[in-house]
Structure formats: C-alpha cells, structure tokens
C-alpha cells in the first residue's frame, strides 16, 4: 500500500526564479512542505509556497533529516516539494532519496529544471554542439573527494576534444587546465568559467587553458561555478569579422529535405521567405492550444 502524500523532486534551475518551469512553480505553490537546497536555490523560489506551508533549508540537513521530514509529512497526507538546483538528474543526490521513497512506497515524481550547464551556455551565447566543430557534450567533474569511475578521469574524457562541462571543480582549476593540455587540448583552447549564473552577482570569466586558472584565482572564485572547455565556447565563432567560418546545420538549410519541409529551390525558396514574413505567422486557435495540466480544462 502506498502512503497518502506525494513528493515532487523539483529542478529549480540555476537561481533566476524566472527560469522555473510553470509546472515547478504550480507545484511549489500547492505544496504543504518545502525542503529546498538553500545553498544554490534562492529563498524567493521557496517563497512561492502558500501561506502556512512549512519551509526547510536543506544545506545543513543530513539525508536522514531530510527524509525523516519528508516521510513524516507524506504519512500525514501532505504534498512535499523537494527543490534542488538546476536539473535534479545531474549531481543532485536524487537516487539515494528515490530509493528511500521506493522502499517506503511513497508516490513521487521528478520535475526537470534548467541545468546550470544550459543557463551558462545561454549567458555565454554559446551553442555547445557546433556543426563540424563538435557534436558532443561531456558533463563531468574533476576527481576530488569523490573518486571517478575507471575511464572517466579528465585525461580520458579529454581525448574526445568535445565540449566539456565540468561541475563542482572550480577549486581545482590549475590541475584541470594542466591535465587537459596533457591530454591533447591545445593551450589556446577556449574556456569559460561561469560563476553563479542567474544570480545578481553572476560573473563570466573567459580565457584559454593557458590563462584561465590564474584569472579564476584573481577573481577569487572558489565555488558555485561551471567550467566549460572547448572550441564551441570560442567567442570568435560569434564575431562575423573574425574570419572564422561556421558550417550551417542541415536543419534549416534550403538544400535539405526532412520530415517537415521539402528542400527549396532557388527563387522558390526566396519567395517563400518573403511570404512567410508578410503573412505574419499564424494564430494558435484556443482549441488547438496544447493542454496544460492544472488549467481549468483538467
Ligand atoms: C550539486 S551540483 C548541482 C548541479 C545542478 N543539478 C544542475 O543541473 O545545474 C552544484 C554544481 O553545479 C554548478 N552550478 C549550480 N548552479 C550554478 C550556477 N547558478 N552557476 C554556475 N554553476 C552552478 C556548480 O558547478 C556547482 O558546484
């Protein structure tokens, strides 16, 4: 038999409350108990809770304490929002929570969020998968107190020369920059360090593998930062005067037919472009609008 309440493990995004999903906000507003990662999630997000909701910051709670509050609440038939930073599936310590919920037969659901990785890419105005540059993103961390499984040391991952997004590791910037160069990334490989993306004190530091560590040290950044490495974060890609050529993806190419569009041919495609703009797009009719759970249509 399942217990009466329900738990939502919610990804809150990187910090900016406007990057919460509509679903996350609706669930927070209707929860009886909020347990939020107050080291990386702003109080404003927990503040969407209804009056009378009980709010806990989890940064100084142990797993036992978090789960005992959670299990007590669901036994009382309450709805619990466990709010985590970014997306819960990345470095969220969610599996250990889910296993306890499974063991106790508690109904739970995961609500995805905007990972800091994607919020950082947005601030950098970077496409992490640039055609003919790299089509792969590796999300990882440097070895520290947590040992890396075999084959996942930075030196192994670096061999791919893809875009590397490194979480939880900014204190090891000198070692990381050295290891990546040892593994074959050129010294002038672009690197961006994104500190507290989506917060008022957000800071972006750009450099190369050669100079980024010193820049990070000078800026005194020791936590809450992501390191993104690879040619995809080269600011020259955006600069039309840099002389850097960029391949165009097939998706919107006139020469490419796919499921939703036939390849255009010369003048026909140009005419179509002009018509599209002049037609002014189209209005979505209410009956064709996508159903949103929780609307009066429910
Ligand atoms: C415990 S992990 C959580 C990651 C989260 N689940 C996500 O998807 O973004 C915390 C690490 O994520 C990164 N991080 C989280 N929020 C960030 C932010 N707002 N700006 C930059 N890095 C952030 C940092 O590397 C930080 O050390």
mmCIF file of C-alpha atoms and ligand atoms in Angstrom:
data_model
loop_
_atom_site.group_PDB
_atom_site.id
_atom_site.type_symbol
_atom_site.label_atom_id
_atom_site.label_comp_id
_atom_site.label_asym_id
_atom_site.label_seq_id
_atom_site.Cartn_x
_atom_site.Cartn_y
_atom_site.Cartn_z
ATOM 1 C CA UNK A 1 0.000 0.000 0.000
ATOM 2 C CA UNK A 2 1.316 3.490 -0.855
ATOM 3 C CA UNK A 3 1.251 6.279 1.737
ATOM 4 C CA UNK A 4 -1.191 9.158 1.337
ATOM 5 C CA UNK A 5 1.000 12.156 0.431
ATOM 6 C CA UNK A 6 3.243 12.727 -2.524
ATOM 7 C CA UNK A 7 6.761 14.033 -3.075
ATOM 8 C CA UNK A 8 7.864 16.183 -6.001
ATOM 9 C CA UNK A 9 11.603 16.368 -6.595
ATOM 10 C CA UNK A 10 11.801 19.648 -8.434
ATOM 11 C CA UNK A 11 14.593 21.142 -10.506
ATOM 12 C CA UNK A 12 14.624 24.859 -9.713
ATOM 13 C CA UNK A 13 17.048 25.957 -12.420
ATOM 14 C CA UNK A 14 20.267 27.854 -11.785
ATOM 15 C CA UNK A 15 18.922 30.585 -9.493
ATOM 16 C CA UNK A 16 16.903 33.059 -11.540
ATOM 17 C CA UNK A 17 13.304 32.433 -10.384
ATOM 18 C CA UNK A 18 12.078 33.179 -13.908
ATOM 19 C CA UNK A 19 13.837 30.023 -15.068
ATOM 20 C CA UNK A 20 11.496 27.857 -13.007
ATOM 21 C CA UNK A 21 9.125 25.841 -15.165
ATOM 22 C CA UNK A 22 5.436 26.639 -14.929
ATOM 23 C CA UNK A 23 4.901 23.176 -13.517
ATOM 24 C CA UNK A 24 7.546 23.618 -10.822
ATOM 25 C CA UNK A 25 6.006 26.909 -9.727
ATOM 26 C CA UNK A 26 2.497 25.462 -9.623
ATOM 27 C CA UNK A 27 3.641 22.511 -7.502
ATOM 28 C CA UNK A 28 5.603 24.691 -5.093
ATOM 29 C CA UNK A 29 2.557 26.922 -4.686
ATOM 30 C CA UNK A 30 0.371 23.964 -3.801
ATOM 31 C CA UNK A 31 2.778 22.071 -1.503
ATOM 32 C CA UNK A 32 2.386 21.767 2.248
ATOM 33 C CA UNK A 33 6.078 21.213 2.946
ATOM 34 C CA UNK A 34 9.042 22.696 1.084
ATOM 35 C CA UNK A 35 12.578 21.400 1.511
ATOM 36 C CA UNK A 36 14.890 23.446 -0.667
ATOM 37 C CA UNK A 37 18.627 23.410 -1.341
ATOM 38 C CA UNK A 38 19.265 26.826 0.156
ATOM 39 C CA UNK A 39 22.930 26.907 -0.879
ATOM 40 C CA UNK A 40 22.001 27.054 -4.587
ATOM 41 C CA UNK A 41 18.278 27.850 -4.718
ATOM 42 C CA UNK A 42 17.174 31.372 -3.757
ATOM 43 C CA UNK A 43 14.696 31.858 -0.906
ATOM 44 C CA UNK A 44 12.459 33.662 -3.392
ATOM 45 C CA UNK A 45 11.678 30.313 -5.035
ATOM 46 C CA UNK A 46 10.720 28.691 -1.725
ATOM 47 C CA UNK A 47 8.739 31.869 -1.126
ATOM 48 C CA UNK A 48 6.239 30.818 -3.820
ATOM 49 C CA UNK A 49 4.850 28.439 -1.193
ATOM 50 C CA UNK A 50 1.338 29.047 0.074
ATOM 51 C CA UNK A 51 0.807 30.704 3.453
ATOM 52 C CA UNK A 52 1.187 28.176 6.232
ATOM 53 C CA UNK A 53 3.472 25.849 4.254
ATOM 54 C CA UNK A 54 6.415 24.609 6.298
ATOM 55 C CA UNK A 55 9.753 25.534 4.716
ATOM 56 C CA UNK A 56 13.109 23.875 5.414
ATOM 57 C CA UNK A 57 16.546 24.771 4.009
ATOM 58 C CA UNK A 58 18.454 21.560 3.337
ATOM 59 C CA UNK A 59 22.025 22.850 3.291
ATOM 60 C CA UNK A 60 22.647 21.908 6.901
ATOM 61 C CA UNK A 61 20.380 18.839 6.982
ATOM 62 C CA UNK A 62 21.626 15.276 6.612
ATOM 63 C CA UNK A 63 19.952 12.808 4.246
ATOM 64 C CA UNK A 64 18.367 11.207 7.337
ATOM 65 C CA UNK A 65 16.944 14.521 8.487
ATOM 66 C CA UNK A 66 15.621 15.389 5.005
ATOM 67 C CA UNK A 67 13.996 12.011 4.587
ATOM 68 C CA UNK A 68 12.544 11.941 8.064
ATOM 69 C CA UNK A 69 10.800 15.313 7.490
ATOM 70 C CA UNK A 70 9.647 14.058 4.079
ATOM 71 C CA UNK A 71 8.332 10.704 5.288
ATOM 72 C CA UNK A 72 6.552 12.222 8.272
ATOM 73 C CA UNK A 73 4.838 14.736 6.003
ATOM 74 C CA UNK A 74 3.680 12.180 3.434
ATOM 75 C CA UNK A 75 2.435 9.898 6.224
ATOM 76 C CA UNK A 76 0.250 12.851 7.247
ATOM 77 C CA UNK A 77 -1.079 13.037 3.682
ATOM 78 C CA UNK A 78 0.918 16.158 2.790
ATOM 79 C CA UNK A 79 2.445 17.214 -0.503
ATOM 80 C CA UNK A 80 6.205 17.777 -0.275
ATOM 81 C CA UNK A 81 8.316 19.766 -2.741
ATOM 82 C CA UNK A 82 11.971 18.836 -2.524
ATOM 83 C CA UNK A 83 13.554 21.659 -4.514
ATOM 84 C CA UNK A 84 17.031 21.153 -5.936
ATOM 85 C CA UNK A 85 19.270 23.323 -8.073
ATOM 86 C CA UNK A 86 19.421 23.065 -11.849
ATOM 87 C CA UNK A 87 18.119 19.721 -13.049
ATOM 88 C CA UNK A 88 17.800 17.015 -10.391
ATOM 89 C CA UNK A 89 19.380 14.363 -12.616
ATOM 90 C CA UNK A 90 22.816 15.989 -12.511
ATOM 91 C CA UNK A 91 24.798 15.787 -9.271
ATOM 92 C CA UNK A 92 21.537 16.012 -7.378
ATOM 93 C CA UNK A 93 21.998 13.077 -4.977
ATOM 94 C CA UNK A 94 18.491 12.119 -6.055
ATOM 95 C CA UNK A 95 18.959 8.362 -6.398
ATOM 96 C CA UNK A 96 19.519 7.905 -2.666
ATOM 97 C CA UNK A 97 16.321 9.853 -1.957
ATOM 98 C CA UNK A 98 14.320 7.942 -4.573
ATOM 99 C CA UNK A 99 15.446 4.596 -3.162
ATOM 100 C CA UNK A 100 14.108 5.540 0.273
ATOM 101 C CA UNK A 101 10.828 6.725 -1.261
ATOM 102 C CA UNK A 102 10.582 3.465 -3.235
ATOM 103 C CA UNK A 103 11.295 1.402 -0.110
ATOM 104 C CA UNK A 104 8.588 3.273 1.777
ATOM 105 C CA UNK A 105 6.180 3.018 -1.191
ATOM 106 C CA UNK A 106 5.832 6.782 -1.382
ATOM 107 C CA UNK A 107 4.391 8.233 -4.580
ATOM 108 C CA UNK A 108 6.879 10.676 -6.118
ATOM 109 C CA UNK A 109 7.594 12.470 -9.354
ATOM 110 C CA UNK A 110 10.600 14.302 -10.778
ATOM 111 C CA UNK A 111 10.124 17.714 -12.332
ATOM 112 C CA UNK A 112 13.040 18.634 -14.603
ATOM 113 C CA UNK A 113 14.741 22.007 -14.388
ATOM 114 C CA UNK A 114 17.170 24.138 -16.353
ATOM 115 C CA UNK A 115 20.643 22.865 -15.553
ATOM 116 C CA UNK A 116 23.341 25.410 -14.796
ATOM 117 C CA UNK A 117 25.084 23.924 -17.859
ATOM 118 C CA UNK A 118 22.400 25.265 -20.171
ATOM 119 C CA UNK A 119 21.925 28.507 -18.287
ATOM 120 C CA UNK A 120 25.677 29.110 -18.609
ATOM 121 C CA UNK A 121 25.599 28.336 -22.345
ATOM 122 C CA UNK A 122 22.812 30.889 -22.693
ATOM 123 C CA UNK A 123 24.752 33.598 -20.891
ATOM 124 C CA UNK A 124 27.824 32.791 -22.991
ATOM 125 C CA UNK A 125 25.659 32.889 -26.132
ATOM 126 C CA UNK A 126 27.261 29.571 -26.995
ATOM 127 C CA UNK A 127 25.940 26.615 -28.946
ATOM 128 C CA UNK A 128 27.590 23.650 -27.258
ATOM 129 C CA UNK A 129 27.220 21.479 -30.360
ATOM 130 C CA UNK A 130 28.541 23.419 -33.333
ATOM 131 C CA UNK A 131 28.412 21.578 -36.684
ATOM 132 C CA UNK A 132 31.848 20.405 -37.823
ATOM 133 C CA UNK A 133 33.395 21.656 -34.556
ATOM 134 C CA UNK A 134 31.917 19.258 -32.045
ATOM 135 C CA UNK A 135 28.688 17.333 -31.807
ATOM 136 C CA UNK A 136 29.261 16.035 -28.314
ATOM 137 C CA UNK A 137 28.956 17.468 -24.818
ATOM 138 C CA UNK A 138 30.506 15.671 -21.872
ATOM 139 C CA UNK A 139 29.242 16.653 -18.439
ATOM 140 C CA UNK A 140 31.620 15.662 -15.716
ATOM 141 C CA UNK A 141 33.502 16.730 -12.629
ATOM 142 C CA UNK A 142 37.124 16.570 -11.599
ATOM 143 C CA UNK A 143 38.253 13.952 -9.169
ATOM 144 C CA UNK A 144 38.256 15.217 -5.617
ATOM 145 C CA UNK A 145 36.712 13.661 -2.559
ATOM 146 C CA UNK A 146 34.552 11.664 -4.963
ATOM 147 C CA UNK A 147 36.657 9.157 -6.916
ATOM 148 C CA UNK A 148 35.967 8.925 -10.639
ATOM 149 C CA UNK A 149 34.976 5.541 -12.076
ATOM 150 C CA UNK A 150 37.517 3.883 -14.351
ATOM 151 C CA UNK A 151 37.790 5.512 -17.774
ATOM 152 C CA UNK A 152 36.216 8.770 -16.596
ATOM 153 C CA UNK A 153 39.311 10.644 -15.463
ATOM 154 C CA UNK A 154 39.562 14.036 -17.165
ATOM 155 C CA UNK A 155 42.558 12.799 -19.078
ATOM 156 C CA UNK A 156 40.411 10.029 -20.623
ATOM 157 C CA UNK A 157 37.458 12.297 -21.412
ATOM 158 C CA UNK A 158 39.695 14.984 -22.854
ATOM 159 C CA UNK A 159 40.785 12.672 -25.650
ATOM 160 C CA UNK A 160 37.426 13.301 -27.329
ATOM 161 C CA UNK A 161 38.162 17.031 -27.668
ATOM 162 C CA UNK A 162 34.399 17.663 -27.412
ATOM 163 C CA UNK A 163 32.736 20.351 -25.310
ATOM 164 C CA UNK A 164 33.457 19.585 -21.669
ATOM 165 C CA UNK A 165 31.172 20.934 -18.973
ATOM 166 C CA UNK A 166 32.822 20.480 -15.608
ATOM 167 C CA UNK A 167 30.740 20.805 -12.448
ATOM 168 C CA UNK A 168 31.855 21.104 -8.825
ATOM 169 C CA UNK A 169 35.522 21.587 -9.647
ATOM 170 C CA UNK A 170 36.491 25.238 -9.871
ATOM 171 C CA UNK A 171 38.857 24.969 -6.880
ATOM 172 C CA UNK A 172 40.978 22.603 -8.999
ATOM 173 C CA UNK A 173 41.305 24.944 -11.959
ATOM 174 C CA UNK A 174 45.121 24.798 -12.198
ATOM 175 C CA UNK A 175 45.166 20.999 -12.124
ATOM 176 C CA UNK A 176 42.305 20.720 -14.612
ATOM 177 C CA UNK A 177 43.906 23.111 -17.097
ATOM 178 C CA UNK A 178 47.168 21.160 -16.858
ATOM 179 C CA UNK A 179 45.519 17.758 -17.280
ATOM 180 C CA UNK A 180 43.512 18.866 -20.290
ATOM 181 C CA UNK A 181 46.640 20.146 -22.006
ATOM 182 C CA UNK A 182 48.482 16.926 -21.152
ATOM 183 C CA UNK A 183 45.598 15.046 -22.778
ATOM 184 C CA UNK A 184 45.922 16.958 -26.021
ATOM 185 C CA UNK A 185 43.753 20.054 -25.841
ATOM 186 C CA UNK A 186 45.896 22.897 -27.258
ATOM 187 C CA UNK A 187 46.929 25.596 -24.763
ATOM 188 C CA UNK A 188 44.802 28.139 -26.621
ATOM 189 C CA UNK A 189 41.599 26.088 -26.259
ATOM 190 C CA UNK A 190 38.817 28.462 -25.200
ATOM 191 C CA UNK A 191 37.496 28.102 -21.647
ATOM 192 C CA UNK A 192 34.680 29.906 -19.877
ATOM 193 C CA UNK A 193 34.054 29.862 -16.165
ATOM 194 C CA UNK A 194 30.516 30.816 -15.224
ATOM 195 C CA UNK A 195 30.015 31.803 -11.602
ATOM 196 C CA UNK A 196 26.530 31.895 -10.030
ATOM 197 C CA UNK A 197 24.687 32.099 -13.315
ATOM 198 C CA UNK A 198 21.249 33.626 -12.847
ATOM 199 C CA UNK A 199 22.126 35.341 -9.557
ATOM 200 C CA UNK A 200 22.693 39.077 -9.131
ATOM 201 C CA UNK A 201 26.447 38.543 -8.669
ATOM 202 C CA UNK A 202 26.812 36.342 -11.774
ATOM 203 C CA UNK A 203 30.288 36.562 -13.288
ATOM 204 C CA UNK A 204 31.703 35.154 -16.512
ATOM 205 C CA UNK A 205 35.433 34.722 -16.989
ATOM 206 C CA UNK A 206 36.729 33.827 -20.416
ATOM 207 C CA UNK A 207 40.202 32.674 -21.266
ATOM 208 C CA UNK A 208 42.189 29.758 -22.576
ATOM 209 C CA UNK A 209 43.594 26.653 -20.947
ATOM 210 C CA UNK A 210 46.807 28.613 -20.578
ATOM 211 C CA UNK A 211 45.498 31.557 -18.600
ATOM 212 C CA UNK A 212 42.086 30.641 -17.149
ATOM 213 C CA UNK A 213 43.344 29.261 -13.829
ATOM 214 C CA UNK A 214 45.120 32.469 -12.915
ATOM 215 C CA UNK A 215 42.096 34.542 -13.956
ATOM 216 C CA UNK A 216 39.843 32.436 -11.736
ATOM 217 C CA UNK A 217 42.270 32.763 -8.849
ATOM 218 C CA UNK A 218 42.446 36.546 -9.348
ATOM 219 C CA UNK A 219 38.648 36.704 -9.277
ATOM 220 C CA UNK A 220 38.699 34.636 -6.034
ATOM 221 C CA UNK A 221 36.122 32.182 -7.314
ATOM 222 C CA UNK A 222 36.091 29.028 -5.238
ATOM 223 C CA UNK A 223 32.560 27.632 -5.582
ATOM 224 C CA UNK A 224 29.277 27.645 -7.486
ATOM 225 C CA UNK A 225 30.919 27.859 -10.872
ATOM 226 C CA UNK A 226 30.918 25.778 -14.017
ATOM 227 C CA UNK A 227 33.892 25.307 -16.298
ATOM 228 C CA UNK A 228 33.130 24.931 -20.000
ATOM 229 C CA UNK A 229 36.006 23.933 -22.248
ATOM 230 C CA UNK A 230 36.299 23.571 -25.991
ATOM 231 C CA UNK A 231 36.134 25.344 -29.329
ATOM 232 C CA UNK A 232 32.338 25.698 -29.004
ATOM 233 C CA UNK A 233 32.844 28.447 -26.397
ATOM 234 C CA UNK A 234 35.221 30.415 -28.591
ATOM 235 C CA UNK A 235 33.778 33.965 -28.723
ATOM 236 C CA UNK A 236 35.274 34.290 -32.233
ATOM 237 C CA UNK A 237 32.533 31.962 -33.514
ATOM 238 C CA UNK A 238 30.019 34.737 -32.889
ATOM 239 C CA UNK A 239 32.097 37.528 -34.379
ATOM 240 C CA UNK A 240 31.285 37.989 -38.089
ATOM 241 C CA UNK A 241 34.561 39.916 -38.546
ATOM 242 C CA UNK A 242 36.787 37.231 -37.026
ATOM 243 C CA UNK A 243 37.196 35.388 -40.332
ATOM 244 C CA UNK A 244 36.139 32.175 -38.600
ATOM 245 C CA UNK A 245 33.966 30.073 -40.932
ATOM 246 C CA UNK A 246 30.998 28.281 -39.393
ATOM 247 C CA UNK A 247 29.221 25.376 -41.048
ATOM 248 C CA UNK A 248 25.454 25.732 -41.347
ATOM 249 C CA UNK A 249 23.393 22.908 -39.892
ATOM 250 C CA UNK A 250 21.176 20.832 -42.177
ATOM 251 C CA UNK A 251 18.084 21.595 -40.165
ATOM 252 C CA UNK A 252 17.180 24.898 -41.824
ATOM 253 C CA UNK A 253 19.230 24.502 -44.981
ATOM 254 C CA UNK A 254 17.385 25.161 -48.269
ATOM 255 C CA UNK A 255 19.115 22.137 -49.760
ATOM 256 C CA UNK A 256 17.938 19.670 -47.167
ATOM 257 C CA UNK A 257 14.611 17.802 -47.147
ATOM 258 C CA UNK A 258 13.318 16.436 -43.883
ATOM 259 C CA UNK A 259 10.071 15.300 -42.318
ATOM 260 C CA UNK A 260 8.595 18.791 -42.038
ATOM 261 C CA UNK A 261 9.997 20.613 -45.048
ATOM 262 C CA UNK A 262 10.987 19.886 -48.647
ATOM 263 C CA UNK A 263 14.248 21.299 -49.941
ATOM 264 C CA UNK A 264 13.542 24.698 -51.554
ATOM 265 C CA UNK A 265 14.965 25.536 -54.966
ATOM 266 C CA UNK A 266 16.445 28.983 -55.613
ATOM 267 C CA UNK A 267 13.801 31.609 -56.404
ATOM 268 C CA UNK A 268 11.028 29.495 -54.950
ATOM 269 C CA UNK A 269 12.751 29.436 -51.551
ATOM 270 C CA UNK A 270 13.365 33.195 -51.646
ATOM 271 C CA UNK A 271 9.717 33.877 -52.449
ATOM 272 C CA UNK A 272 8.680 31.570 -49.645
ATOM 273 C CA UNK A 273 10.850 33.513 -47.183
ATOM 274 C CA UNK A 274 9.259 36.838 -48.152
ATOM 275 C CA UNK A 275 5.738 35.372 -47.996
ATOM 276 C CA UNK A 276 6.362 33.898 -44.577
ATOM 277 C CA UNK A 277 7.213 37.263 -43.094
ATOM 278 C CA UNK A 278 4.418 39.107 -44.835
ATOM 279 C CA UNK A 279 1.873 36.530 -43.727
ATOM 280 C CA UNK A 280 2.810 37.497 -40.173
ATOM 281 C CA UNK A 281 2.855 33.965 -38.795
ATOM 282 C CA UNK A 282 -0.347 32.335 -37.593
ATOM 283 C CA UNK A 283 -2.530 32.481 -34.554
ATOM 284 C CA UNK A 284 -2.994 29.402 -32.436
ATOM 285 C CA UNK A 285 -6.710 28.766 -32.004
ATOM 286 C CA UNK A 286 -7.710 28.067 -28.390
ATOM 287 C CA UNK A 287 -8.949 24.568 -29.242
ATOM 288 C CA UNK A 288 -5.581 23.776 -30.870
ATOM 289 C CA UNK A 289 -3.552 25.106 -27.941
ATOM 290 C CA UNK A 290 -1.593 22.442 -26.106
ATOM 291 C CA UNK A 291 -3.248 21.144 -22.975
ATOM 292 C CA UNK A 292 -1.550 22.364 -19.801
ATOM 293 C CA UNK A 293 -2.093 20.222 -16.725
ATOM 294 C CA UNK A 294 -3.675 22.240 -13.955
ATOM 295 C CA UNK A 295 -5.658 24.591 -16.228
ATOM 296 C CA UNK A 296 -9.452 24.728 -15.981
ATOM 297 C CA UNK A 297 -9.513 22.126 -18.799
ATOM 298 C CA UNK A 298 -8.435 19.493 -16.258
HETATM 299 C C1 LIG B 1 25.436 19.878 -6.670
HETATM 300 S S1 LIG B 1 25.786 20.420 -8.288
HETATM 301 C C2 LIG B 1 24.159 20.655 -8.880
HETATM 302 C C3 LIG B 1 24.051 20.803 -10.370
HETATM 303 C C4 LIG B 1 22.611 21.007 -10.811
HETATM 304 N N1 LIG B 1 21.827 19.824 -10.597
HETATM 305 C C5 LIG B 1 22.474 21.466 -12.273
HETATM 306 O O1 LIG B 1 21.880 20.743 -13.092
HETATM 307 O O2 LIG B 1 22.925 22.567 -12.582
HETATM 308 C C6 LIG B 1 26.371 22.012 -7.952
HETATM 309 C C7 LIG B 1 27.344 22.492 -9.008
HETATM 310 O O3 LIG B 1 26.606 22.873 -10.152
HETATM 311 C C8 LIG B 1 27.156 24.044 -10.696
HETATM 312 N N2 LIG B 1 26.172 25.114 -10.522
HETATM 313 C C9 LIG B 1 24.957 25.023 -9.937
HETATM 314 N N3 LIG B 1 24.295 26.193 -10.019
HETATM 315 C C10 LIG B 1 25.124 27.047 -10.663
HETATM 316 C C11 LIG B 1 25.019 28.403 -11.076
HETATM 317 N N4 LIG B 1 23.923 29.113 -10.828
HETATM 318 N N5 LIG B 1 26.047 28.953 -11.747
HETATM 319 C C12 LIG B 1 27.164 28.229 -12.027
HETATM 320 N N6 LIG B 1 27.326 26.949 -11.655
HETATM 321 C C13 LIG B 1 26.313 26.370 -10.992
HETATM 322 C C14 LIG B 1 28.450 24.327 -9.955
HETATM 323 O O4 LIG B 1 29.483 23.614 -10.614
HETATM 324 C C15 LIG B 1 28.146 23.728 -8.610
HETATM 325 O O5 LIG B 1 29.332 23.389 -7.956
#
